[in-house]
Coordinates of C-alpha atoms and ligand atoms in Angstrom, one line a residue:
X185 CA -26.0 26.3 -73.5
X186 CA -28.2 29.6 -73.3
X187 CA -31.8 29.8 -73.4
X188 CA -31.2 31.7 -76.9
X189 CA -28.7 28.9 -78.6
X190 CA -31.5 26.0 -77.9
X191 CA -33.1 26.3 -80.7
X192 CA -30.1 26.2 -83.7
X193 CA -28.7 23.3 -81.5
X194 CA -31.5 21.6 -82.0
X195 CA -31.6 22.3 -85.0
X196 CA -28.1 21.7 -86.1
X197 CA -28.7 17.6 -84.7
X198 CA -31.7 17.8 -87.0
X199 CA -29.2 18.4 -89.8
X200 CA -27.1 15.8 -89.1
X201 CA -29.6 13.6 -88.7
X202 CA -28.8 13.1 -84.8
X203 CA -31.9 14.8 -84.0
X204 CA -33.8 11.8 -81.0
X205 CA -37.8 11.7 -81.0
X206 CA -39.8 9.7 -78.7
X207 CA -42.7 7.5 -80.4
X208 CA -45.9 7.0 -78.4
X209 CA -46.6 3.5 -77.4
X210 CA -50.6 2.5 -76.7
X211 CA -51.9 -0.3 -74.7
X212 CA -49.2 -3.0 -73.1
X213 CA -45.6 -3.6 -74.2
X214 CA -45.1 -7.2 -75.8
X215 CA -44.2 -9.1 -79.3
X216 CA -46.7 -6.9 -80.9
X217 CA -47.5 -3.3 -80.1
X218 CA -49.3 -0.4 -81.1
X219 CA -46.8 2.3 -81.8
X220 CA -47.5 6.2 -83.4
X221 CA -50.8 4.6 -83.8
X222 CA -49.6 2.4 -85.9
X223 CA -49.5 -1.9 -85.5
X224 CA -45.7 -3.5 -85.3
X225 CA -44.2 -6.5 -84.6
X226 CA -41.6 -5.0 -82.2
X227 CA -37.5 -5.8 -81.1
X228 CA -37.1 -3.1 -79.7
X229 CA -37.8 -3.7 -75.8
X230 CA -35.7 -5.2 -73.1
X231 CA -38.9 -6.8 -71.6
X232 CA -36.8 -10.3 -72.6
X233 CA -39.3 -12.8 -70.7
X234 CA -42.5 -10.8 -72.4
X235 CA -43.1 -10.1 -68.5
X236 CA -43.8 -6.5 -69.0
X237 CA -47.7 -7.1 -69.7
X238 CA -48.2 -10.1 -67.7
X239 CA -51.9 -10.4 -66.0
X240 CA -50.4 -11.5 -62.6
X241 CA -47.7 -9.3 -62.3
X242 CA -50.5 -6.6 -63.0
X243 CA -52.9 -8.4 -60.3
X244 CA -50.1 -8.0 -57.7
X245 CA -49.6 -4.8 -58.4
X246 CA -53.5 -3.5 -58.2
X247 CA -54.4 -5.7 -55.2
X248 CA -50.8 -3.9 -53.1
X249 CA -52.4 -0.4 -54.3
X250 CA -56.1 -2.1 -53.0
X251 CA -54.5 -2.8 -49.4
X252 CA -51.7 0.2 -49.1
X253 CA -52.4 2.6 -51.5
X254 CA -50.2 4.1 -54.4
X255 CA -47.4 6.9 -52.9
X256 CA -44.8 5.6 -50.7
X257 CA -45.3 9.5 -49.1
X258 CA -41.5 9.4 -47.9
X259 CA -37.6 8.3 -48.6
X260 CA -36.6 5.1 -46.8
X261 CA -35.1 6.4 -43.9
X262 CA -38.3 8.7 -42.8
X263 CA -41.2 6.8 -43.0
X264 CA -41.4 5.6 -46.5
X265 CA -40.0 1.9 -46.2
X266 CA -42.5 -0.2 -46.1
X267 CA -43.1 -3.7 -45.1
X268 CA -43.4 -5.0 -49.0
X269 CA -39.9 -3.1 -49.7
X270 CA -38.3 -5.0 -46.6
X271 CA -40.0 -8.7 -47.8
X272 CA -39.2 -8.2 -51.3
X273 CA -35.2 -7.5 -50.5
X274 CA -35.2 -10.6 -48.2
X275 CA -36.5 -12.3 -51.4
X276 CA -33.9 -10.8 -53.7
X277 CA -31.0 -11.5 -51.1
X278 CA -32.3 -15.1 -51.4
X279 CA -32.8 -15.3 -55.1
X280 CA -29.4 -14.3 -55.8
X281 CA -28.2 -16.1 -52.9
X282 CA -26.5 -12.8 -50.8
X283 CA -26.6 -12.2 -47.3
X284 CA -28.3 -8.9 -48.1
X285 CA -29.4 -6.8 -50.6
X286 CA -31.3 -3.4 -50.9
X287 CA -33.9 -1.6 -53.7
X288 CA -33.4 1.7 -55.4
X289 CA -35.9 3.3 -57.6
X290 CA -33.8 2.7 -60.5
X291 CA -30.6 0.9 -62.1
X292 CA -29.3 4.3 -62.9
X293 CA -29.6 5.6 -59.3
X294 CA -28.2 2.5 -57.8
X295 CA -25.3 2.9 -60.2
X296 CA -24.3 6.5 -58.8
X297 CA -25.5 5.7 -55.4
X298 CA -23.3 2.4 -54.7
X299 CA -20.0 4.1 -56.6
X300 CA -20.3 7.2 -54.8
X301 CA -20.7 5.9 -51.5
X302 CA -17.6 3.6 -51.7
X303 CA -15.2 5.6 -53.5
X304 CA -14.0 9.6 -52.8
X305 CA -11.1 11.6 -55.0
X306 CA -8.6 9.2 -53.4
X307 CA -10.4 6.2 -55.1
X308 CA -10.0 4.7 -58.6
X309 CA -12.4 3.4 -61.2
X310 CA -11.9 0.8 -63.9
X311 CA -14.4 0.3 -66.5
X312 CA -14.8 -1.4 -69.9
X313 CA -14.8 1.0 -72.5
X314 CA -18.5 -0.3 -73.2
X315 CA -20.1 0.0 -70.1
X316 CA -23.5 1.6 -69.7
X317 CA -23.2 5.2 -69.4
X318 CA -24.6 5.2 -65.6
X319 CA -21.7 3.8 -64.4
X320 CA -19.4 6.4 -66.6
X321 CA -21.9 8.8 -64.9
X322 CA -21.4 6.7 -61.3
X323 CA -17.6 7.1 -61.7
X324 CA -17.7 11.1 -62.4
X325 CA -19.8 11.8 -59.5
X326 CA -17.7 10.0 -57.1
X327 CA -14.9 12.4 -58.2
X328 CA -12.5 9.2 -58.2
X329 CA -10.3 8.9 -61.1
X330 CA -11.4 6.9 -64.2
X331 CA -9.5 4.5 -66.3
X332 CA -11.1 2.8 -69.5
X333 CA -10.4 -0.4 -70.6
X334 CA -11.2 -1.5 -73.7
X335 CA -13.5 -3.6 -74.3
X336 CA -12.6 -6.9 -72.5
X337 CA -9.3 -6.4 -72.6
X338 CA -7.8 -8.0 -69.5
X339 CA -4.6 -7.4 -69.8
X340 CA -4.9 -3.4 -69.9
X341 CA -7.4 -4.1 -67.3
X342 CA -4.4 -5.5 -65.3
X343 CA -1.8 -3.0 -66.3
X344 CA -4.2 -0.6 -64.8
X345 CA -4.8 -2.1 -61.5
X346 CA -1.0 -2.6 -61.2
X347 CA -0.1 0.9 -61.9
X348 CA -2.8 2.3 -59.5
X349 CA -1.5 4.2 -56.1
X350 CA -5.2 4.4 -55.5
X351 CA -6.7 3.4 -52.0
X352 CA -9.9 2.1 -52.6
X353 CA -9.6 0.4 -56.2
X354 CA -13.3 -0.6 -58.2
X355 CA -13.8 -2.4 -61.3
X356 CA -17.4 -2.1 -62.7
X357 CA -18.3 -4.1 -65.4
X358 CA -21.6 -4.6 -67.7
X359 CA -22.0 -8.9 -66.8
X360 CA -23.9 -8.2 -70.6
X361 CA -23.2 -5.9 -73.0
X362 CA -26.4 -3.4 -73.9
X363 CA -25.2 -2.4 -77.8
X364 CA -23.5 -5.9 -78.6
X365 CA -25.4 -8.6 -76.4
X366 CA -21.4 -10.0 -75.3
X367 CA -20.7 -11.2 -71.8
X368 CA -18.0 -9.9 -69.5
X369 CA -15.2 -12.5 -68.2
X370 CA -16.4 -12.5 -64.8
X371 CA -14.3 -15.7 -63.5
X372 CA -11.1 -13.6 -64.9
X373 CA -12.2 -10.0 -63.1
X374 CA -12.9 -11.8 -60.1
X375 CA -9.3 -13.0 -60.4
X376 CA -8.0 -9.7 -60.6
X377 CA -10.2 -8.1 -58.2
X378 CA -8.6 -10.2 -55.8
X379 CA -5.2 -10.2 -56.8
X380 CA -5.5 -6.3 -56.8
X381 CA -7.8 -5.6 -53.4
X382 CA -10.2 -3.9 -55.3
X383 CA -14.5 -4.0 -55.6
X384 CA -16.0 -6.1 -57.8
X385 CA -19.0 -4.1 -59.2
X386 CA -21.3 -6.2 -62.0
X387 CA -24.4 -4.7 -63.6
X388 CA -26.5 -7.8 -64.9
X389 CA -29.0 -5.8 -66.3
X390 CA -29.3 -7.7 -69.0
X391 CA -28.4 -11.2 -67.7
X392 CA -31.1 -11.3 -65.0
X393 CA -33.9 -13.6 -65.3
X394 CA -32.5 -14.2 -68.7
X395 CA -28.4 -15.6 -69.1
X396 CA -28.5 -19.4 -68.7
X397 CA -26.1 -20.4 -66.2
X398 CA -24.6 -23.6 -68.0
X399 CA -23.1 -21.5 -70.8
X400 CA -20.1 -20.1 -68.6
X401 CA -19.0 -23.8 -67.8
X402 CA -15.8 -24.8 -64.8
X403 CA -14.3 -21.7 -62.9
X404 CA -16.3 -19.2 -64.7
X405 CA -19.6 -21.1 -63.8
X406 CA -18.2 -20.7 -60.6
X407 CA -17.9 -17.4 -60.4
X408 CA -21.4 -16.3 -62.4
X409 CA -23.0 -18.5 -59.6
X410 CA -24.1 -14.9 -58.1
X411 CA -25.9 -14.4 -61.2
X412 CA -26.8 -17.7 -61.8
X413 CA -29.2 -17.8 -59.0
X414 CA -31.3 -15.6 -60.5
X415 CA -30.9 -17.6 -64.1
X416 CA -32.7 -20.7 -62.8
X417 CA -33.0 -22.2 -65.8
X418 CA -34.5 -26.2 -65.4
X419 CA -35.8 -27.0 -62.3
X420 CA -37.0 -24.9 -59.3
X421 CA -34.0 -27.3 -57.2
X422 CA -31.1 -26.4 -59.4
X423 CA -32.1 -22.4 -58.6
X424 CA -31.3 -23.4 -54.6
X425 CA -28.4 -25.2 -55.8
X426 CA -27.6 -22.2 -57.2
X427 CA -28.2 -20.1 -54.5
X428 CA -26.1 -22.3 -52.1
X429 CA -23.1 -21.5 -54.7
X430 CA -23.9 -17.7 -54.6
X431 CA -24.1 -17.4 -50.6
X432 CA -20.4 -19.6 -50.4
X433 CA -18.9 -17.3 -53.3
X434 CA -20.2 -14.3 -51.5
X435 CA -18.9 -15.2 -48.4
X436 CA -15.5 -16.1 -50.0
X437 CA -15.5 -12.6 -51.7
X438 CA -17.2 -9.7 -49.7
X439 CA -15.4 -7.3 -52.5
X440 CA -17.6 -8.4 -54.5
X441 CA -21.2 -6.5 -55.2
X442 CA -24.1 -7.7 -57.3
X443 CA -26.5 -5.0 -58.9
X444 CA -29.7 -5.9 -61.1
X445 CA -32.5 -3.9 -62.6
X446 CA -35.9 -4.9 -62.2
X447 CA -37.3 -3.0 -65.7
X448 CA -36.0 -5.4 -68.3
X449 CA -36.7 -9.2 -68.1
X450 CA -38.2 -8.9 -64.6
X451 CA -41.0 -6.2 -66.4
X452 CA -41.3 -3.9 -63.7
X453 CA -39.3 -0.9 -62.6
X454 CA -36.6 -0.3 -60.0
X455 CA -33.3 -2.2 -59.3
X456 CA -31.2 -3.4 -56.5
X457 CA -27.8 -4.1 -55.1
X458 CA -26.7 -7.5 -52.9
X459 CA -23.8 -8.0 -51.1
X460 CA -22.8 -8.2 -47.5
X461 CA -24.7 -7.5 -44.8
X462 CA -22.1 -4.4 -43.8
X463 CA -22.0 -3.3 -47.5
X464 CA -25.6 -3.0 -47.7
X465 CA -25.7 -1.3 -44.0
X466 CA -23.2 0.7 -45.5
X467 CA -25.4 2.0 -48.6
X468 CA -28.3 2.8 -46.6
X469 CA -26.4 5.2 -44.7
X470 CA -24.4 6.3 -47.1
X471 CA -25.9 6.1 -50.9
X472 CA -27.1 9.4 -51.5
X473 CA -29.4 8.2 -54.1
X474 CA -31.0 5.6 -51.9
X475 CA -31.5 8.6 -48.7
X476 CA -32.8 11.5 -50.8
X477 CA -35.2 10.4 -52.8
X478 CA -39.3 9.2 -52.4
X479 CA -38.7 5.6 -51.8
X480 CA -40.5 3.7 -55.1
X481 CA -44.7 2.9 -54.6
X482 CA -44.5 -0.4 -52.3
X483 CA -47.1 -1.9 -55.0
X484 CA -44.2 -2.1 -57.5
X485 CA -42.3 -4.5 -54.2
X486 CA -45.6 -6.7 -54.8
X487 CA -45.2 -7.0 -58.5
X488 CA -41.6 -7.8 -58.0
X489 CA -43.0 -10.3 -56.1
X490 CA -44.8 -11.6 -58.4
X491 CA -42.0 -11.3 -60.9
X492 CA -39.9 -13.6 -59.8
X493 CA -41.7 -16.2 -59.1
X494 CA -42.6 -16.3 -62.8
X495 CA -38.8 -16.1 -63.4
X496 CA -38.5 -18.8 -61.5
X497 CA -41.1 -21.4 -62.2
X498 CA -41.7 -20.4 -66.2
X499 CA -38.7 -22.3 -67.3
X500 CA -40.5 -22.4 -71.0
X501 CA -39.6 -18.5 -71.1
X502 CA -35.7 -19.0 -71.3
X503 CA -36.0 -22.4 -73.2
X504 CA -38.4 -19.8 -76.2
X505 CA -35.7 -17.2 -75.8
X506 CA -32.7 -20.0 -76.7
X507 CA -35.0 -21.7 -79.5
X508 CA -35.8 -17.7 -81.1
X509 CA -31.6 -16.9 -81.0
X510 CA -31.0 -20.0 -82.6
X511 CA -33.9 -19.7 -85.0
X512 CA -32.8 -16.2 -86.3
X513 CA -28.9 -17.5 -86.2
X514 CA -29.4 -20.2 -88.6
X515 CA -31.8 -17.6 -90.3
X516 CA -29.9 -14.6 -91.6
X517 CA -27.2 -16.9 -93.4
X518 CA -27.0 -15.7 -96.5
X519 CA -27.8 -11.6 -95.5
X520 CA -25.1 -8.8 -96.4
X521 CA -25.2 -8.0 -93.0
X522 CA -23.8 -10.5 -89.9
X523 CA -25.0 -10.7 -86.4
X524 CA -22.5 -9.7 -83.9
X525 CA -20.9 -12.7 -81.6
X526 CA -23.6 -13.2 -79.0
X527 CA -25.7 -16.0 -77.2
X528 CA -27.9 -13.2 -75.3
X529 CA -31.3 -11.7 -76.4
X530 CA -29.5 -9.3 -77.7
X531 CA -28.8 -9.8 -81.1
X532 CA -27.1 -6.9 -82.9
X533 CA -27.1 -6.7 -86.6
X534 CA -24.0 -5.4 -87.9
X535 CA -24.4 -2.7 -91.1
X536 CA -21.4 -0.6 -90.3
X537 CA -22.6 2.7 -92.1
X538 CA -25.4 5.0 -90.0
X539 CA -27.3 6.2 -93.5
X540 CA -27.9 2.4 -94.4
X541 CA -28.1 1.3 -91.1
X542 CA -31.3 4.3 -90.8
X543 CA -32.3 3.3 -94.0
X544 CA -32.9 -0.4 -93.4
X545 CA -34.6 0.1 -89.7
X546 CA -37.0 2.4 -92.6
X547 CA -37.6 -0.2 -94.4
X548 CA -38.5 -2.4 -91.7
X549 CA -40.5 0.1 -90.8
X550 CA -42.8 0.3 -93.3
X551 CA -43.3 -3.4 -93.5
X552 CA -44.5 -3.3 -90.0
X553 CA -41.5 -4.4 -87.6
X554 CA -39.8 -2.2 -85.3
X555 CA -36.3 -2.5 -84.9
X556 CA -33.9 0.7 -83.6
X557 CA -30.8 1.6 -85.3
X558 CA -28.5 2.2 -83.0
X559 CA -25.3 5.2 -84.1
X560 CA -22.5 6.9 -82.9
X561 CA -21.9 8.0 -80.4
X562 CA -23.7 5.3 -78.9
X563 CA -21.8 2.3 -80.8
X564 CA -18.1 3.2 -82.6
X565 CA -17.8 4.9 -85.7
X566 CA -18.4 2.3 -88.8
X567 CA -20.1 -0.1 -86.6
X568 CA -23.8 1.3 -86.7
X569 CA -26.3 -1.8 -86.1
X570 CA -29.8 -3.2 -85.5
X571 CA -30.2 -3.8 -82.1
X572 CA -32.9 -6.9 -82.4
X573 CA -33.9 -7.9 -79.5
X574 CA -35.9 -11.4 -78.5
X575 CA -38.4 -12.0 -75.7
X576 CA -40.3 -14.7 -75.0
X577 CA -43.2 -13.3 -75.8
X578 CA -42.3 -13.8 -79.7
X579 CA -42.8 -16.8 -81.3
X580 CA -40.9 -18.6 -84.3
X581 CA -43.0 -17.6 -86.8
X582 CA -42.7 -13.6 -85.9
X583 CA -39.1 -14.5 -86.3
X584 CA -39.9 -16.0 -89.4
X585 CA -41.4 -12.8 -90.4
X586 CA -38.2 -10.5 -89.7
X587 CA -36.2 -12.7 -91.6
X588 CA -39.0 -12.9 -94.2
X589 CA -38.6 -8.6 -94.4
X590 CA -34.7 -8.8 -94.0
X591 CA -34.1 -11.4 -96.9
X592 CA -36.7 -8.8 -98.7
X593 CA -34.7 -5.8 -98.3
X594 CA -31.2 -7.3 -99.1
X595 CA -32.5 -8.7 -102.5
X596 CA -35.3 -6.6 -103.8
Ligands
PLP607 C1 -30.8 -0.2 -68.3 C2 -29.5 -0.2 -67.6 C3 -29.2 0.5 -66.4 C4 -30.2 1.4 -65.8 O1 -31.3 0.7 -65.2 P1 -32.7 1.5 -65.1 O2 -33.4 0.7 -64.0 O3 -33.3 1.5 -66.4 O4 -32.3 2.9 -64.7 C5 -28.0 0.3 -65.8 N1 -27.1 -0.5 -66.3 C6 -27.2 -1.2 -67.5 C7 -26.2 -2.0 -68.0 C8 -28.5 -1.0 -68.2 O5 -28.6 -1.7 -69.3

């Protein structure tokens, strides 16, 4: 792209209606926010536990910057770690129920950081076909080869592995899907990961603080009990249960490597990865995007903090999220368009074609709810949908009031 073809590319998107603008948002994300100055009743965050806005997690946060100040003023390995980073990864390692774990600004750097320091040309990469583009991205940059699975499909998965000469083999998986709310077979990849010598790499982006353990049931319970830790989802004892599980699965499977981001249900920024001890010893010497960069403000370690006790202890925010899915489930019966297959926050209204798929997030739109419409490239071609997404902070009756406006727009 030269300086002098920017503007007819951009342009040439507008015409085909591809053409990406930003809306402003004023005063604190939540159920309802003020958007293009404008009032809506929003599904359009990841801030699934409504934890984005929350008074404490803001307390935390002002009270670090009282005592140490805002700027880090260095990358980790100079003089930038401070003592908040180093409590709050003892926390995380405990949560999750790993020997170690270690913070990266964000879930996209930790992505290209972990990959790249693992794997080199020799290496190979095996991802779902619907995995977030930052560990597409993860797999370029660590100039290993990539093979694509589709979606879920274990046995290509498999074929894959088998046919690979490569020395150091890594799967990476979303654990939840971001475009169709789905989980990932984790029982089954840790299967193969084993069977095949290779990493274990799963993104919980969206499951953390949020995916309720129970669902996965037997062996697969078994084997989500990494993630389940940080899923406690009845009482505060069930969470070290939880733990215990994590720390013996981990210790049977060092392949295997845990990443979660710390922007969506936990509602602050940042991310991090837990493993072994050597694997995170490994990263800090070797993740490029964990040695050169600012290390993240140490007041976003105390919100963290602050974070996850609230996912722990608030038990009523996963219980609202399961009563909302199941509200809006039973609600769109009888709409020309179905929800996608999926127990998650994410709930993913199938319309198929991008024009009515625009045109119904419009009229949405003008009766006050914001929902995005999300097209190809981002989703396959004929399967354009409204990605709704709960939170805790809604209530029944705002669900009420987007099947209210969906029913609308289907019949009038
Ligand atoms: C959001 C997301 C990321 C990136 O995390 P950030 O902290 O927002 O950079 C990585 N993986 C998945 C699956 C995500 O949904």
């Amino acid at each position: 792209m030269l300086p002098t073809q920017l503007q007819s590319a951009l342009a040439a998107l507008d015409a085909q209606g591809l053409l990406r603008r930003r809306r402003v948002l004023d005063g604190t994300q939540g159920a309802r926010v003020r958007v293009d100055g404008r009032e809506y009743l929003s599904f359009s965050s990841n801030d699934y536990l409504g934890l984005a806005g929350h008074p404490a997690i803001a307390e935390a946060a002002c009270q670090a910057a009282g005592e140490v100040g805002v700027g880090a003023g260095a990358a980790h390995l100079l003089s930038g770690h401070h003592r908040l980073h180093h409590d709050l990864e003892r926390e995380l390692a405990a949560f999750v129920g790993t020997p170690a774990a270690l913070l990266f600004s964000t879930g996209y750097m930790a992505n290209l950081g972990v990959i790249q320091a693992l794997l080199d040309r020799h290496g190979e990469v095996f991802e779902d076909r619907l995995n977030h583009a930052s560990l597409v991205d993860a797999a370029l940059l660590s100039r290993a080869k990539l093979s694509r699975y589709p979606h879920l499909d274990l046995a290509a998965l498999e074929q894959q592995l088998a046919g690979s000469r490569a020395q150091v083999k890594l799967i990476a998986s979303d654990t939840v899907f971001s475009m169709d709310g789905d989980l990932a077979p984790v029982a089954e990849l840790l299967a193969l990961a084993e069977r095949y010598d290779a990493w274990l790499y799963l993104d919980d982006a969206h499951g953390f603080g949020v995916v309720r353990s129970e669902r996965h049931g037997g062996l697969a319970a078994q084997a989500n009990s990494v993630a389940q830790a940080s899923r406690l989802h009845s009482a505060p004892d069930a969470g070290e249960d939880a733990c215990a599980t994590g720390a013996s699965l981990f210790h049977a499977n060092p392949s295997l490597i845990y990443m979660a981001t710390l922007g969506k249900a936990a509602g602050v920024s940042g991310a991090f990865v837990a493993g072994s001890a050597e694997l995170i010893e490994w990263l800090v010497n070797k993740a490029r995007t964990y040695i050169y960069t600012t290390a993240q403000p140490p007041l976003l370690a105390a919100a963290v903090s602050a974070s996850l006790k609230l996912v722990a202890h608030e038990t009523w925010r996963r219980e609202r999220l399961h009563e909302l899915i199941a509200r809006l489930k039973a609600g769109v019966v009888g709409l020309p368009w179905p929800l996608m297959l999926s127990d998650t926050p994410i709930q993913p209204l199938l319309v198929g074609d991008q024009h009515a798929a625009l045109a119904l997030a419009s009229g949405l739109k003008q009766r006050g709810i914001l929902i995005p419409a999300i097209r190809p490239p981002t989703v396959p071609q004929g399967s354009a949908r409204l990605r709704i997404s709960l939170s805790a902070a809604h209530t029944a009756a705002d669900v009420d009031e987007l099947l209210a406006a969906l029913h609308g727009l289907a019949h009038g």
